[in-house]
């Protein structure tokens, strides 16, 4: 063998990197596998089965179990003629009470399966007949005074938001965070789509906090559009799982073969070579960047309170951030929407940068600095528009009034509201709040449905954060993230030497 073709000897640095990579992988591999799989599941909260498959509530930690009431009922409507009759819904289904919440009965969907209820729009007569229900499987319409339901329009389309239009026959909604549509109640074949791309947006904040950027990046909203960013995060999660499995096999199989008789030498070599190429070349290099930023941002969000107290006050110039922050399109950014009676060209939408308003049918939009710079729930209760988010911003505004008024009482984000005899009721995870003469809102004793079990999605949240094991498991998560970064840094160096030997 010539000197030129002789394999390079391992240098001390190379041996150190190899030892670091091996032991970091063996130490963190099992938990990185769990984080990768659970991360992919959490990227897709729109998957219906995760929201409707139940596990025993006892499986949840106390920290995550406090989120369970928010999954039971988010959206409400009542019968004006019989105020004790209420319709309620969430991603877990649809329910009806005829005794003011003392008991609830499920409203079954006719085709098997239960679409996620995502918003209600009541008819003009104030009854429970003909309520349009936005779901992850199109629009549905209640019949039999709320006891039954039938298909209405847009089958197979996820309708994330729906509101009354500029006149009684019109509905306006958001399909899949991507597009705004108008549809006729009387003739659902009359459907108009608004283009979210050829727009001009003004009044956006010039800066984004480090906290918001880290949050967006980790949850799959921080690079390109929602679909592309989620796909990149999925790649990172898939690679974490695949690298954990292939890396373990790359170490374990030779160890096992040395101790007992295994396959033929040629099969061993080919298996070893295939595992290395899958581990290093395919998953290792392709997912290097998402694994790195998911690990770093995961460590930061393990300490979300301490990190948030500092990072919310640290600004980043929006113009220097990835394309998704430049708002050249609203595709993927649309959350909730409201329209305004008698003003067909006026709309308001909730986005990651808070509220945007248009008066020209969607060609130009302007940010609403009075409502803050983060999105939330935006909805209409007859002549009132309500905006609420998890940053403690709860506002209402009557049609014809220009200024937002604070909502005093609810501490957590409000998901829906209903106006009964000029009294506004608000719904959040705590229950039903009733407006008092002073304008303050007080929690009532009206009960939500008593559903058994917890959603599988919350169980995955518990697993991903480690709270299911112990509330201080975040330190193990930190260690796993640090070891993942050690793997990210050492892996390419080892691959480069292998490639050029």
Short mmCIF file of C-alpha atoms in Angstrom, two decimals, residues 169-384:
data_model
loop_
_atom_site.label_atom_id
_atom_site.label_comp_id
_atom_site.label_asym_id
_atom_site.label_seq_id
_atom_site.Cartn_x
_atom_site.Cartn_y
_atom_site.Cartn_z
CA UNK A 169 -76.55 37.03 4.31
CA UNK A 170 -72.76 37.20 4.34
CA UNK A 171 -70.19 35.21 6.31
CA UNK A 172 -66.48 35.98 6.31
CA UNK A 173 -63.87 33.46 7.36
CA UNK A 174 -60.25 32.29 7.29
CA UNK A 175 -59.29 29.00 5.64
CA UNK A 176 -56.24 27.30 7.09
CA UNK A 177 -54.44 30.50 8.17
CA UNK A 178 -53.92 31.14 4.46
CA UNK A 179 -56.88 32.87 2.80
CA UNK A 180 -59.91 35.00 3.57
CA UNK A 181 -63.25 34.12 2.01
CA UNK A 182 -66.77 35.52 1.79
CA UNK A 183 -69.72 33.16 1.47
CA UNK A 184 -73.49 33.53 1.25
CA UNK A 185 -75.70 31.98 3.93
CA UNK A 186 -78.56 31.52 1.48
CA UNK A 187 -76.40 30.22 -1.38
CA UNK A 188 -73.08 28.75 -0.20
CA UNK A 189 -72.06 28.22 -3.81
CA UNK A 190 -71.49 32.00 -3.92
CA UNK A 191 -67.93 32.01 -2.66
CA UNK A 192 -65.29 34.72 -3.03
CA UNK A 193 -61.62 34.45 -2.06
CA UNK A 194 -59.37 37.37 -1.16
CA UNK A 195 -55.75 37.30 -2.35
CA UNK A 196 -53.42 37.59 0.68
CA UNK A 197 -50.28 38.22 -1.40
CA UNK A 198 -50.63 41.49 -3.29
CA UNK A 199 -50.91 43.66 -0.22
CA UNK A 200 -49.25 46.53 1.59
CA UNK A 201 -48.89 46.47 5.38
CA UNK A 202 -48.01 49.56 7.41
CA UNK A 203 -47.82 50.35 11.11
CA UNK A 204 -45.96 47.18 12.08
CA UNK A 205 -43.45 47.40 14.93
CA UNK A 206 -39.89 48.01 13.78
CA UNK A 207 -38.56 45.67 16.41
CA UNK A 208 -39.32 42.17 17.69
CA UNK A 209 -38.30 41.01 21.14
CA UNK A 210 -35.78 38.21 21.54
CA UNK A 211 -38.43 36.30 23.49
CA UNK A 212 -40.94 36.41 20.65
CA UNK A 213 -38.34 35.41 18.07
CA UNK A 214 -37.14 32.44 20.15
CA UNK A 215 -40.73 31.39 20.77
CA UNK A 216 -41.61 31.59 17.05
CA UNK A 217 -38.46 29.73 16.02
CA UNK A 218 -39.00 26.84 18.41
CA UNK A 219 -42.69 26.44 17.58
CA UNK A 220 -42.24 26.48 13.81
CA UNK A 221 -43.23 30.03 12.82
CA UNK A 222 -39.87 31.78 12.65
CA UNK A 223 -38.17 31.21 9.28
CA UNK A 224 -40.42 31.08 6.22
CA UNK A 225 -44.19 30.68 6.01
CA UNK A 226 -46.06 28.54 8.51
CA UNK A 227 -46.05 25.40 6.34
CA UNK A 228 -42.37 25.62 5.41
CA UNK A 229 -41.20 26.48 8.94
CA UNK A 230 -43.21 23.60 10.39
CA UNK A 231 -41.72 21.25 7.80
CA UNK A 232 -38.19 22.33 8.80
CA UNK A 233 -39.01 21.73 12.47
CA UNK A 234 -40.45 18.34 11.57
CA UNK A 235 -37.19 17.51 9.81
CA UNK A 236 -35.32 18.41 12.99
CA UNK A 237 -37.58 16.22 15.10
CA UNK A 238 -37.40 13.31 12.65
CA UNK A 239 -33.60 13.60 12.50
CA UNK A 240 -33.32 13.60 16.31
CA UNK A 241 -35.24 10.33 16.40
CA UNK A 242 -33.43 8.75 13.45
CA UNK A 243 -29.98 9.81 14.69
CA UNK A 244 -30.68 8.44 18.14
CA UNK A 245 -31.68 5.03 16.71
CA UNK A 246 -28.98 4.78 14.02
CA UNK A 247 -26.26 6.04 16.36
CA UNK A 248 -27.17 3.49 19.01
CA UNK A 249 -27.19 0.65 16.45
CA UNK A 250 -23.85 1.83 15.01
CA UNK A 251 -22.32 1.37 18.47
CA UNK A 252 -24.37 -1.58 19.73
CA UNK A 253 -24.18 -4.01 16.81
CA UNK A 254 -20.35 -4.26 16.69
CA UNK A 255 -20.33 -4.52 20.48
CA UNK A 256 -22.80 -7.40 20.28
CA UNK A 257 -21.01 -9.10 17.39
CA UNK A 258 -17.77 -9.12 19.33
CA UNK A 259 -19.43 -11.05 22.15
CA UNK A 260 -21.45 -13.60 20.23
CA UNK A 261 -21.52 -15.00 16.76
CA UNK A 262 -23.19 -12.65 14.31
CA UNK A 263 -23.69 -12.46 10.56
CA UNK A 264 -20.94 -12.97 8.00
CA UNK A 265 -18.10 -10.39 7.92
CA UNK A 266 -19.33 -8.95 4.63
CA UNK A 267 -22.83 -8.42 6.02
CA UNK A 268 -21.33 -6.77 9.09
CA UNK A 269 -19.28 -4.36 6.98
CA UNK A 270 -22.20 -3.45 4.75
CA UNK A 271 -24.51 -2.97 7.73
CA UNK A 272 -21.95 -0.79 9.49
CA UNK A 273 -21.32 1.26 6.35
CA UNK A 274 -25.05 1.74 5.70
CA UNK A 275 -25.70 2.83 9.29
CA UNK A 276 -22.87 5.36 9.13
CA UNK A 277 -24.06 6.89 5.88
CA UNK A 278 -27.67 7.10 7.07
CA UNK A 279 -26.55 8.55 10.39
CA UNK A 280 -23.94 11.05 9.23
CA UNK A 281 -24.67 11.90 5.62
CA UNK A 282 -28.44 11.70 5.40
CA UNK A 283 -29.90 12.79 8.73
CA UNK A 284 -26.86 14.35 10.38
CA UNK A 285 -25.99 16.89 7.70
CA UNK A 286 -29.47 17.59 6.37
CA UNK A 287 -30.91 18.44 9.79
CA UNK A 288 -27.87 20.16 11.30
CA UNK A 289 -29.43 23.63 11.43
CA UNK A 290 -32.89 22.73 12.82
CA UNK A 291 -31.38 20.45 15.47
CA UNK A 292 -29.08 23.30 16.54
CA UNK A 293 -31.74 25.98 16.87
CA UNK A 294 -34.31 23.62 18.39
CA UNK A 295 -31.75 22.61 21.04
CA UNK A 296 -30.74 26.17 21.92
CA UNK A 297 -34.27 27.58 21.94
CA UNK A 298 -35.50 24.54 23.89
CA UNK A 299 -32.97 25.24 26.66
CA UNK A 300 -34.11 28.87 26.82
CA UNK A 301 -37.80 27.97 26.93
CA UNK A 302 -37.20 25.41 29.67
CA UNK A 303 -36.79 28.51 31.84
CA UNK A 304 -39.53 30.52 30.20
CA UNK A 305 -40.33 32.80 33.13
CA UNK A 306 -36.77 33.88 33.86
CA UNK A 307 -35.92 34.03 30.17
CA UNK A 308 -39.08 36.00 29.36
CA UNK A 309 -38.45 38.55 32.10
CA UNK A 310 -35.18 39.41 30.40
CA UNK A 311 -35.80 38.67 26.72
CA UNK A 312 -39.09 40.56 26.33
CA UNK A 313 -37.15 43.80 26.81
CA UNK A 314 -34.34 42.93 24.38
CA UNK A 315 -35.24 44.15 20.86
CA UNK A 316 -34.23 42.81 17.47
CA UNK A 317 -34.64 44.81 14.27
CA UNK A 318 -37.46 43.24 12.30
CA UNK A 319 -35.79 44.10 8.98
CA UNK A 320 -32.88 41.77 9.88
CA UNK A 321 -35.12 38.80 10.70
CA UNK A 322 -36.17 35.96 8.31
CA UNK A 323 -38.62 36.60 5.44
CA UNK A 324 -41.72 35.62 7.40
CA UNK A 325 -41.37 38.77 9.53
CA UNK A 326 -41.44 41.14 6.55
CA UNK A 327 -45.16 40.61 5.85
CA UNK A 328 -45.02 40.69 2.08
CA UNK A 329 -47.96 38.28 2.29
CA UNK A 330 -50.55 37.42 4.95
CA UNK A 331 -50.64 33.78 3.82
CA UNK A 332 -49.95 31.63 6.86
CA UNK A 333 -50.33 34.60 9.22
CA UNK A 334 -54.11 34.85 9.47
CA UNK A 335 -55.58 33.76 12.80
CA UNK A 336 -58.97 35.37 13.56
CA UNK A 337 -61.15 37.80 11.61
CA UNK A 338 -64.09 40.15 12.11
CA UNK A 339 -66.12 42.15 9.60
CA UNK A 340 -68.25 45.27 10.12
CA UNK A 341 -71.96 45.81 9.36
CA UNK A 342 -72.59 48.05 6.37
CA UNK A 343 -68.87 48.28 5.52
CA UNK A 344 -68.06 45.51 3.01
CA UNK A 345 -64.47 46.67 2.45
CA UNK A 346 -63.55 46.88 6.12
CA UNK A 347 -61.99 43.91 7.93
CA UNK A 348 -59.79 43.25 10.95
CA UNK A 349 -57.52 40.25 11.42
CA UNK A 350 -55.37 38.91 14.22
CA UNK A 351 -51.78 37.99 13.27
CA UNK A 352 -48.48 37.36 15.04
CA UNK A 353 -47.93 41.16 15.09
CA UNK A 354 -51.32 41.85 16.65
CA UNK A 355 -54.31 43.34 14.88
CA UNK A 356 -54.34 44.58 11.30
CA UNK A 357 -57.17 46.62 9.79
CA UNK A 358 -58.14 47.24 6.18
CA UNK A 359 -60.68 49.64 4.71
CA UNK A 360 -60.13 48.78 1.04
CA UNK A 361 -61.06 45.10 0.93
CA UNK A 362 -57.63 43.75 1.81
CA UNK A 363 -55.27 45.64 -0.51
CA UNK A 364 -53.67 47.60 2.31
CA UNK A 365 -53.52 46.85 6.02
CA UNK A 366 -52.50 48.92 9.03
CA UNK A 367 -51.28 47.68 12.40
CA UNK A 368 -53.19 48.56 15.56
CA UNK A 369 -50.64 49.75 18.13
CA UNK A 370 -53.37 50.24 20.77
CA UNK A 371 -53.99 46.47 20.86
CA UNK A 372 -50.32 45.57 21.27
CA UNK A 373 -47.90 43.74 19.03
CA UNK A 374 -48.96 40.10 19.56
CA UNK A 375 -51.92 38.17 18.23
CA UNK A 376 -54.79 36.55 20.08
CA UNK A 377 -58.49 35.78 19.85
CA UNK A 378 -60.52 38.28 17.85
CA UNK A 379 -64.29 37.82 17.59
CA UNK A 380 -67.63 39.57 17.49
CA UNK A 381 -70.52 39.42 19.97
CA UNK A 382 -73.30 41.25 18.10
CA UNK A 383 -72.27 44.93 18.12
CA UNK A 384 -69.10 44.41 20.14
#
